[in-house]
Amino acid sequence: MKRVVITGAGTVNALGRDVPATLEAMREGRCGISELEFRDVERLSIRIGGQVKGYEPEAAFNRQQLALYDRFTQFALIAAREAIAQSGLSFHGDLADCSGVVLGTSGGGLTTQDENYRSVYEEGKNRVHPFVVPKLMNNAAASHVSMEMNLRGPTFTVATACASSNHAMGLAFQMVRSGSCSVMITGGSESMLCFGGVKAWEGLRVMSKDACRPFSANRNGMVQGEGAGVYVFEEYEHARARGAEILAEVVGFAMTSDASDIVMPSKQGAARAITGALRDGKLAREEVGYINAHGTGTAANDKTECAAVADAMGPQADRLMISSTKAMHGHCIGGTGAVELLACIMALREGVIAPTIGYEEPDPECALDVVPNEAREADVSAVLSNAFAFGGLNAVLALRKV
């Protein structure tokens, strides 16, 4: 089995337009959640989100590209450009043939879908743009990254709701580890902050009207965000031979299904994913110093996740740190695990643990060290990143310092 390392990272999200800006915001515990700005927002009861404000797509793409790129595709391409530039790779010949793309998303081109439903049903138009289908399809981002970067290996999209990015990165890890690919571009992207997207989520009654407060006793729901996180997963010897800078090593991955309820999480399913990632990475529980939690800020998710961590980690649960960065950038749904992996890399490389901001009141059912409100310096050698999705789908990644 090959070793797998991360040699490039890119992002765009409510905290920053690139990795350095995002990490600075995480270190400072800055909140990127604000009032939403889009058409018909006044018809919504939820009017806050982790929106990428002041974004000008014309600065990154030409008119012909924008006719094909939904906002989620744009975010994925911007993040992929940053990640690949950092890696120093260019894809030609045999390397292009054995390098691919696997990205996660939940809504895909939901903004395009929303705009065109409005055009047909509200405005009464009888035609839509001929590129609507290729613009809204879930695999659009992965396909366009493949085309722009000349990646001719396996390329596809994973859609498992809030676990999409972790599933995508886990599969990319497995493909590089098995030797079937030398390099995989992976992560996820999401942009569901449009009228129809938020209106649909309102119906679930899991959204907060004022703030995301993971693990706090007075938490009252999640806050949706948008953005992308993209990484270069590379075979270790390949990276070493070319003198690449290594950000972290991916050592384990596990995925489970609760097989119980479409929306309510299961402690058992989450705990099995955590223990599976440890086993796959050959990590002792005592080696893990930090867990980036799914931590949505809903009553059910947070207490269930803490119970799962306690079960899976045993006595180590009381010694490790666990935080949710969703209170800063919002819940980016299918892209959230990819944005949050940045906090794991920061913990390993810089010894800085991103905080759980918005924490106000201790909850006896979340009685772990949730790194409340302020970042913390700590030397950790191994971390986990949790993602748990509607449908009872769980995906956990394990990373180690190199």
Short mmCIF file of C-alpha atoms in Angstrom, two decimals:
data_model
loop_
_atom_site.label_atom_id
_atom_site.label_comp_id
_atom_site.label_asym_id
_atom_site.label_seq_id
_atom_site.Cartn_x
_atom_site.Cartn_y
_atom_site.Cartn_z
CA MET A 1 0.00 0.00 0.00
CA LYS A 2 1.29 3.44 -0.94
CA ARG A 3 1.55 6.37 1.46
CA VAL A 4 -0.61 9.37 0.60
CA VAL A 5 0.29 12.99 1.29
CA ILE A 6 -1.29 16.39 0.70
CA THR A 7 0.89 18.68 -1.39
CA GLY A 8 -1.55 21.47 -2.21
CA ALA A 9 -4.62 23.17 -0.74
CA GLY A 10 -7.06 25.75 -2.04
CA THR A 11 -10.27 27.33 -0.84
CA VAL A 12 -12.84 30.05 -1.21
CA ASN A 13 -15.38 30.51 1.57
CA ALA A 14 -16.99 33.13 3.79
CA LEU A 15 -13.76 33.53 5.81
CA GLY A 16 -11.40 34.09 2.89
CA ARG A 17 -10.73 33.81 -0.83
CA ASP A 18 -7.68 31.61 -0.30
CA VAL A 19 -6.00 29.38 2.26
CA PRO A 20 -3.84 31.99 4.05
CA ALA A 21 -6.82 34.32 4.60
CA THR A 22 -8.99 31.46 5.81
CA LEU A 23 -6.40 30.18 8.28
CA GLU A 24 -5.82 33.68 9.61
CA ALA A 25 -9.57 34.02 10.24
CA MET A 26 -9.65 30.63 11.97
CA ARG A 27 -6.74 31.59 14.19
CA GLU A 28 -8.50 34.81 15.12
CA GLY A 29 -11.86 33.11 15.67
CA ARG A 30 -13.47 35.46 13.20
CA CYS A 31 -17.10 34.95 12.15
CA GLY A 32 -17.93 35.04 8.44
CA ILE A 33 -21.67 34.68 8.94
CA SER A 34 -23.68 37.77 8.00
CA GLU A 35 -26.92 38.98 6.45
CA LEU A 36 -27.72 37.20 3.19
CA GLU A 37 -27.77 39.21 -0.02
CA PHE A 38 -29.73 37.81 -2.97
CA ARG A 39 -33.06 38.21 -4.74
CA ASP A 40 -36.21 37.73 -2.63
CA VAL A 41 -34.30 37.27 0.63
CA GLU A 42 -37.04 39.30 2.34
CA ARG A 43 -39.43 36.38 1.71
CA LEU A 44 -37.32 34.12 3.91
CA SER A 45 -37.49 33.66 7.67
CA ILE A 46 -33.78 32.66 7.68
CA ARG A 47 -31.70 35.60 6.48
CA ILE A 48 -28.17 34.84 7.65
CA GLY A 49 -25.48 32.63 6.18
CA GLY A 50 -21.80 32.15 5.47
CA GLN A 51 -22.02 33.87 2.09
CA VAL A 52 -18.95 34.74 0.00
CA LYS A 53 -19.51 38.50 -0.13
CA GLY A 54 -18.15 40.84 -2.79
CA TYR A 55 -17.34 37.94 -5.10
CA GLU A 56 -16.85 39.02 -8.74
CA PRO A 57 -16.85 36.00 -11.07
CA GLU A 58 -15.71 38.15 -14.01
CA ALA A 59 -12.35 38.54 -12.31
CA ALA A 60 -11.70 34.81 -12.60
CA PHE A 61 -13.67 33.69 -15.69
CA ASN A 62 -14.57 34.98 -19.14
CA ARG A 63 -18.09 35.27 -20.58
CA GLN A 64 -17.96 31.92 -22.36
CA GLN A 65 -16.88 30.16 -19.18
CA LEU A 66 -19.54 31.85 -17.05
CA ALA A 67 -22.20 30.57 -19.46
CA LEU A 68 -21.11 27.07 -18.42
CA TYR A 69 -20.09 27.51 -14.77
CA ASP A 70 -22.57 27.56 -11.91
CA ARG A 71 -21.35 29.30 -8.77
CA PHE A 72 -20.39 25.95 -7.17
CA THR A 73 -18.24 25.12 -10.21
CA GLN A 74 -16.58 28.53 -10.08
CA PHE A 75 -15.65 28.01 -6.43
CA ALA A 76 -14.24 24.55 -7.17
CA LEU A 77 -12.09 25.85 -10.03
CA ILE A 78 -10.71 28.75 -8.00
CA ALA A 79 -9.80 26.41 -5.14
CA ALA A 80 -8.31 23.82 -7.52
CA ARG A 81 -6.12 26.47 -9.17
CA GLU A 82 -4.73 27.48 -5.79
CA ALA A 83 -4.13 23.89 -4.68
CA ILE A 84 -2.39 22.82 -7.88
CA ALA A 85 -0.29 25.98 -7.98
CA GLN A 86 0.92 25.28 -4.45
CA SER A 87 1.72 21.67 -5.34
CA GLY A 88 3.91 22.73 -8.27
CA LEU A 89 2.47 19.99 -10.45
CA SER A 90 1.59 20.20 -14.13
CA PHE A 91 -0.21 17.36 -15.83
CA HIS A 92 1.16 15.96 -19.08
CA GLY A 93 1.82 12.53 -20.55
CA ASP A 94 1.73 9.57 -18.17
CA LEU A 95 1.08 11.75 -15.10
CA ALA A 96 -2.04 13.21 -16.70
CA ASP A 97 -3.27 9.70 -17.51
CA CYS A 98 -2.90 8.50 -13.92
CA SER A 99 -4.27 11.62 -12.20
CA GLY A 100 -7.95 12.37 -11.69
CA VAL A 101 -10.60 14.33 -9.84
CA VAL A 102 -13.16 13.30 -7.26
CA LEU A 103 -15.21 16.07 -5.68
CA GLY A 104 -18.19 16.16 -3.35
CA THR A 105 -21.34 18.25 -3.62
CA SER A 106 -24.91 17.97 -2.44
CA GLY A 107 -26.87 20.59 -4.37
CA GLY A 108 -24.64 20.86 -7.43
CA GLY A 109 -25.81 23.69 -9.67
CA LEU A 110 -28.69 24.66 -7.43
CA THR A 111 -28.31 28.37 -8.17
CA THR A 112 -28.71 27.66 -11.89
CA GLN A 113 -31.71 25.45 -11.18
CA ASP A 114 -33.29 28.12 -8.99
CA GLU A 115 -32.78 30.86 -11.57
CA ASN A 116 -34.28 28.79 -14.38
CA TYR A 117 -37.29 27.60 -12.40
CA ARG A 118 -37.97 31.26 -11.68
CA SER A 119 -37.58 32.12 -15.35
CA VAL A 120 -40.03 29.44 -16.51
CA TYR A 121 -42.61 29.37 -13.71
CA GLU A 122 -42.61 32.94 -12.41
CA GLU A 123 -41.67 34.96 -15.48
CA GLY A 124 -43.46 32.69 -17.95
CA LYS A 125 -40.56 32.21 -20.35
CA ASN A 126 -40.77 29.25 -22.71
CA ARG A 127 -37.05 28.73 -23.25
CA VAL A 128 -33.99 28.29 -21.08
CA HIS A 129 -30.32 28.59 -22.00
CA PRO A 130 -29.06 25.53 -23.94
CA PHE A 131 -26.32 24.98 -21.34
CA VAL A 132 -28.63 24.69 -18.33
CA VAL A 133 -28.19 20.93 -18.00
CA PRO A 134 -24.36 20.88 -18.21
CA LYS A 135 -24.29 23.88 -15.89
CA LEU A 136 -26.44 22.39 -13.11
CA MET A 137 -25.31 18.75 -13.19
CA ASN A 138 -23.51 17.58 -10.05
CA ASN A 139 -20.44 16.42 -11.95
CA ALA A 140 -19.91 19.80 -13.63
CA ALA A 141 -17.26 20.99 -11.17
CA ALA A 142 -15.23 17.78 -11.35
CA SER A 143 -15.47 17.72 -15.14
CA HIS A 144 -14.34 21.32 -15.56
CA VAL A 145 -11.42 20.86 -13.16
CA SER A 146 -10.42 17.80 -15.19
CA MET A 147 -10.62 19.73 -18.46
CA GLU A 148 -8.82 22.85 -17.25
CA MET A 149 -5.97 20.90 -15.62
CA ASN A 150 -5.69 18.08 -18.20
CA LEU A 151 -6.49 15.35 -15.69
CA ARG A 152 -7.31 12.24 -17.72
CA GLY A 153 -7.68 9.65 -14.97
CA PRO A 154 -10.75 8.72 -12.89
CA THR A 155 -13.05 11.74 -12.57
CA PHE A 156 -16.42 11.75 -10.83
CA THR A 157 -18.60 13.35 -8.17
CA VAL A 158 -19.86 12.02 -4.83
CA ALA A 159 -23.19 13.25 -3.48
CA THR A 160 -23.86 12.12 0.10
CA ALA A 161 -25.34 15.30 1.55
CA CYS A 162 -23.14 16.76 4.32
CA ALA A 163 -20.58 13.93 4.08
CA SER A 164 -19.96 14.39 0.34
CA SER A 165 -16.50 15.97 0.63
CA ASN A 166 -15.22 13.47 3.18
CA HIS A 167 -16.47 10.58 1.07
CA ALA A 168 -14.81 12.13 -1.99
CA MET A 169 -11.50 12.66 -0.21
CA GLY A 170 -11.65 9.19 1.30
CA LEU A 171 -12.13 7.60 -2.11
CA ALA A 172 -9.32 9.71 -3.56
CA PHE A 173 -7.09 8.56 -0.69
CA GLN A 174 -7.93 4.93 -1.41
CA MET A 175 -7.19 5.29 -5.12
CA VAL A 176 -3.76 6.79 -4.52
CA ARG A 177 -2.99 4.33 -1.71
CA SER A 178 -3.89 1.37 -3.92
CA GLY A 179 -1.53 2.54 -6.65
CA SER A 180 -4.26 3.03 -9.25
CA CYS A 181 -3.51 6.77 -9.39
CA SER A 182 -0.43 8.86 -8.64
CA VAL A 183 -2.31 12.08 -7.94
CA MET A 184 -5.93 12.92 -7.20
CA ILE A 185 -7.47 16.39 -7.02
CA THR A 186 -10.16 16.13 -4.38
CA GLY A 187 -12.42 17.99 -1.96
CA GLY A 188 -15.81 19.55 -2.51
CA SER A 189 -17.85 22.60 -3.40
CA GLU A 190 -21.29 23.95 -2.62
CA SER A 191 -23.40 27.04 -3.25
CA MET A 192 -26.98 26.62 -2.05
CA LEU A 193 -27.44 30.19 -0.78
CA CYS A 194 -30.22 31.21 -3.12
CA PHE A 195 -33.92 31.71 -2.49
CA GLY A 196 -34.98 28.16 -3.32
CA GLY A 197 -32.05 26.59 -1.50
CA VAL A 198 -32.65 28.40 1.78
CA LYS A 199 -36.44 28.08 1.50
CA ALA A 200 -36.10 24.29 1.25
CA TRP A 201 -33.85 24.17 4.31
CA GLU A 202 -36.29 26.34 6.25
CA GLY A 203 -38.80 23.52 5.99
CA LEU A 204 -36.57 21.23 8.04
CA ARG A 205 -36.75 23.61 11.03
CA VAL A 206 -33.10 23.04 11.89
CA MET A 207 -31.83 26.52 10.98
CA SER A 208 -30.87 29.29 13.38
CA LYS A 209 -32.06 32.84 12.78
CA ASP A 210 -29.24 34.48 14.69
CA ALA A 211 -26.02 32.42 15.05
CA CYS A 212 -24.40 28.99 14.97
CA ARG A 213 -23.36 27.88 18.49
CA PRO A 214 -21.98 24.33 18.30
CA PHE A 215 -21.95 22.42 21.62
CA SER A 216 -23.35 25.39 23.56
CA ALA A 217 -26.41 24.60 25.71
CA ASN A 218 -28.33 27.45 24.07
CA ARG A 219 -27.63 26.38 20.48
CA ASN A 220 -30.68 26.69 18.28
CA GLY A 221 -29.71 25.34 14.88
CA MET A 222 -27.29 25.38 11.99
CA VAL A 223 -26.36 28.25 9.68
CA GLN A 224 -25.74 27.46 6.04
CA GLY A 225 -22.58 28.53 4.24
CA GLU A 226 -21.05 28.18 0.79
CA GLY A 227 -17.62 27.65 -0.68
CA ALA A 228 -15.07 25.06 -1.73
CA GLY A 229 -12.00 23.27 -0.47
CA VAL A 230 -9.74 21.40 -2.90
CA TYR A 231 -6.54 19.41 -2.26
CA VAL A 232 -3.80 17.59 -4.09
CA PHE A 233 -3.50 14.04 -2.77
CA GLU A 234 -0.24 12.57 -4.00
CA GLU A 235 1.67 9.34 -3.60
CA TYR A 236 4.42 9.97 -1.06
CA GLU A 237 7.41 8.71 -3.07
CA HIS A 238 6.24 10.68 -6.10
CA ALA A 239 6.05 13.84 -3.99
CA ARG A 240 9.37 13.14 -2.29
CA ALA A 241 11.17 12.50 -5.58
CA ARG A 242 10.27 15.94 -6.90
CA GLY A 243 11.00 17.71 -3.60
CA ALA A 244 7.42 18.78 -2.96
CA GLU A 245 6.38 20.48 0.27
CA ILE A 246 4.16 18.10 2.23
CA LEU A 247 1.31 19.60 4.23
CA ALA A 248 0.16 16.40 5.98
CA GLU A 249 -0.21 12.68 5.47
CA VAL A 250 -3.60 11.03 5.06
CA VAL A 251 -3.39 7.72 6.87
CA GLY A 252 -6.91 6.41 7.37
CA PHE A 253 -10.52 6.56 6.23
CA ALA A 254 -13.74 4.85 7.19
CA MET A 255 -17.38 5.18 6.20
CA THR A 256 -20.50 3.68 7.72
CA SER A 257 -24.26 3.86 7.44
CA ASP A 258 -26.58 4.22 10.42
CA ALA A 259 -29.27 2.29 8.52
CA SER A 260 -31.85 3.76 10.88
CA ASP A 261 -33.30 7.22 10.15
CA ILE A 262 -33.16 9.67 7.25
CA VAL A 263 -32.49 12.74 9.43
CA MET A 264 -31.77 11.71 13.05
CA PRO A 265 -28.10 10.78 13.68
CA SER A 266 -26.98 7.57 15.36
CA LYS A 267 -24.25 7.41 17.99
CA GLN A 268 -23.38 3.87 16.97
CA GLY A 269 -22.92 4.66 13.27
CA ALA A 270 -20.73 7.68 13.98
CA ALA A 271 -18.63 5.79 16.54
CA ARG A 272 -18.04 2.93 14.09
CA ALA A 273 -16.75 5.42 11.51
CA ILE A 274 -14.35 6.95 14.04
CA THR A 275 -12.99 3.60 15.20
CA GLY A 276 -12.77 2.45 11.59
CA ALA A 277 -10.63 5.44 10.61
CA LEU A 278 -8.30 4.76 13.55
CA ARG A 279 -8.02 1.12 12.59
CA ASP A 280 -7.42 1.91 8.92
CA GLY A 281 -4.73 4.43 9.84
CA LYS A 282 -3.14 2.11 12.41
CA LEU A 283 -3.53 4.87 15.00
CA ALA A 284 -3.86 4.31 18.72
CA ARG A 285 -6.56 6.43 20.31
CA GLU A 286 -3.92 8.10 22.46
CA GLU A 287 -2.17 9.48 19.38
CA VAL A 288 -5.12 11.64 18.36
CA GLY A 289 -4.90 15.13 19.83
CA TYR A 290 -7.63 16.91 17.89
CA ILE A 291 -10.92 16.12 16.16
CA ASN A 292 -12.54 18.54 13.75
CA ALA A 293 -16.16 17.88 14.60
CA HIS A 294 -19.16 17.83 12.32
CA GLY A 295 -20.65 20.13 14.99
CA THR A 296 -23.63 21.66 13.19
CA GLY A 297 -25.10 23.51 16.16
CA THR A 298 -28.32 21.48 16.23
CA ALA A 299 -29.45 19.88 19.48
CA ALA A 300 -29.46 16.34 18.11
CA ASN A 301 -26.20 16.38 16.13
CA ASP A 302 -23.94 17.88 18.77
CA LYS A 303 -24.91 15.65 21.67
CA THR A 304 -24.88 12.55 19.44
CA GLU A 305 -21.45 13.37 18.11
CA CYS A 306 -20.03 13.95 21.58
CA ALA A 307 -21.45 10.62 22.71
CA ALA A 308 -19.95 8.90 19.67
CA VAL A 309 -16.53 10.45 20.33
CA ALA A 310 -16.71 9.37 23.98
CA ASP A 311 -17.58 5.80 22.97
CA ALA A 312 -14.98 5.53 20.21
CA MET A 313 -12.11 7.28 21.99
CA GLY A 314 -12.62 5.93 25.51
CA PRO A 315 -10.57 7.74 28.19
CA GLN A 316 -8.75 9.69 25.46
CA ALA A 317 -11.99 11.60 24.77
CA ASP A 318 -11.40 13.66 27.92
CA ARG A 319 -7.83 14.49 26.89
CA LEU A 320 -8.27 15.51 23.26
CA MET A 321 -9.60 18.76 21.77
CA ILE A 322 -12.67 18.86 19.55
CA SER A 323 -13.96 21.94 17.75
CA SER A 324 -16.40 22.94 15.05
CA THR A 325 -15.45 25.69 12.61
CA LYS A 326 -19.00 25.88 11.21
CA ALA A 327 -19.74 28.72 13.63
CA MET A 328 -17.23 30.74 11.58
CA HIS A 329 -17.86 29.79 7.94
CA GLY A 330 -21.29 28.18 8.15
CA HIS A 331 -22.31 24.67 7.14
CA CYS A 332 -21.14 24.35 3.54
CA ILE A 333 -23.19 21.12 3.14
CA GLY A 334 -21.48 18.98 0.45
CA GLY A 335 -18.35 21.15 0.57
CA THR A 336 -18.10 21.46 4.32
CA GLY A 337 -15.68 18.63 5.08
CA ALA A 338 -13.24 20.02 2.52
CA VAL A 339 -13.25 23.53 3.99
CA GLU A 340 -12.91 22.08 7.50
CA LEU A 341 -9.91 19.94 6.57
CA LEU A 342 -7.94 23.18 6.56
CA ALA A 343 -8.34 23.33 10.34
CA CYS A 344 -6.85 19.83 10.59
CA ILE A 345 -3.85 20.79 8.48
CA MET A 346 -3.38 23.96 10.55
CA ALA A 347 -3.40 21.89 13.75
CA LEU A 348 -0.71 19.55 12.41
CA ARG A 349 1.54 22.12 10.71
CA GLU A 350 1.17 25.18 12.92
CA GLY A 351 0.13 23.70 16.24
CA VAL A 352 -2.95 25.94 16.28
CA ILE A 353 -6.36 24.52 17.12
CA ALA A 354 -9.26 26.40 15.55
CA PRO A 355 -11.88 27.39 18.13
CA THR A 356 -15.59 26.72 18.45
CA ILE A 357 -16.83 30.30 18.44
CA GLY A 358 -20.28 31.33 19.67
CA TYR A 359 -19.97 29.06 22.70
CA GLU A 360 -21.91 30.57 25.62
CA GLU A 361 -23.21 27.90 27.99
CA PRO A 362 -21.81 24.47 28.95
CA ASP A 363 -23.98 21.51 28.00
CA PRO A 364 -23.64 18.37 30.18
CA GLU A 365 -24.37 16.29 27.07
CA CYS A 366 -21.40 17.90 25.27
CA ALA A 367 -18.89 17.66 28.11
CA LEU A 368 -15.71 17.52 26.03
CA ASP A 369 -12.97 20.10 25.49
CA VAL A 370 -14.60 22.02 22.64
CA VAL A 371 -11.91 24.78 22.50
CA PRO A 372 -14.45 27.52 23.22
CA ASN A 373 -14.18 30.89 21.47
CA GLU A 374 -10.40 31.26 21.27
CA ALA A 375 -7.80 29.35 19.25
CA ARG A 376 -5.28 27.36 21.23
CA GLU A 377 -1.66 26.41 20.70
CA ALA A 378 -1.03 22.69 21.02
CA ASP A 379 1.38 20.15 19.60
CA VAL A 380 -0.64 17.36 17.96
CA SER A 381 0.66 14.55 15.79
CA ALA A 382 -2.59 13.00 14.55
CA VAL A 383 -6.10 14.34 13.93
CA LEU A 384 -9.51 13.17 12.77
CA SER A 385 -12.08 14.98 10.63
CA ASN A 386 -15.73 13.96 11.09
CA ALA A 387 -18.62 14.30 8.65
CA PHE A 388 -22.08 12.90 9.34
CA ALA A 389 -24.91 13.33 6.85
CA PHE A 390 -28.66 13.09 6.49
CA GLY A 391 -29.41 9.57 5.38
CA GLY A 392 -27.24 8.27 8.21
CA LEU A 393 -24.02 8.40 6.18
CA ASN A 394 -20.78 8.86 8.10
CA ALA A 395 -17.25 9.50 6.80
CA VAL A 396 -14.13 10.09 8.92
CA LEU A 397 -10.60 10.91 7.76
CA ALA A 398 -7.40 10.43 9.78
CA LEU A 399 -4.33 12.59 9.18
CA ARG A 400 -0.84 12.58 10.61
CA LYS A 401 1.99 15.11 10.83
CA VAL A 402 4.88 14.41 8.47
#
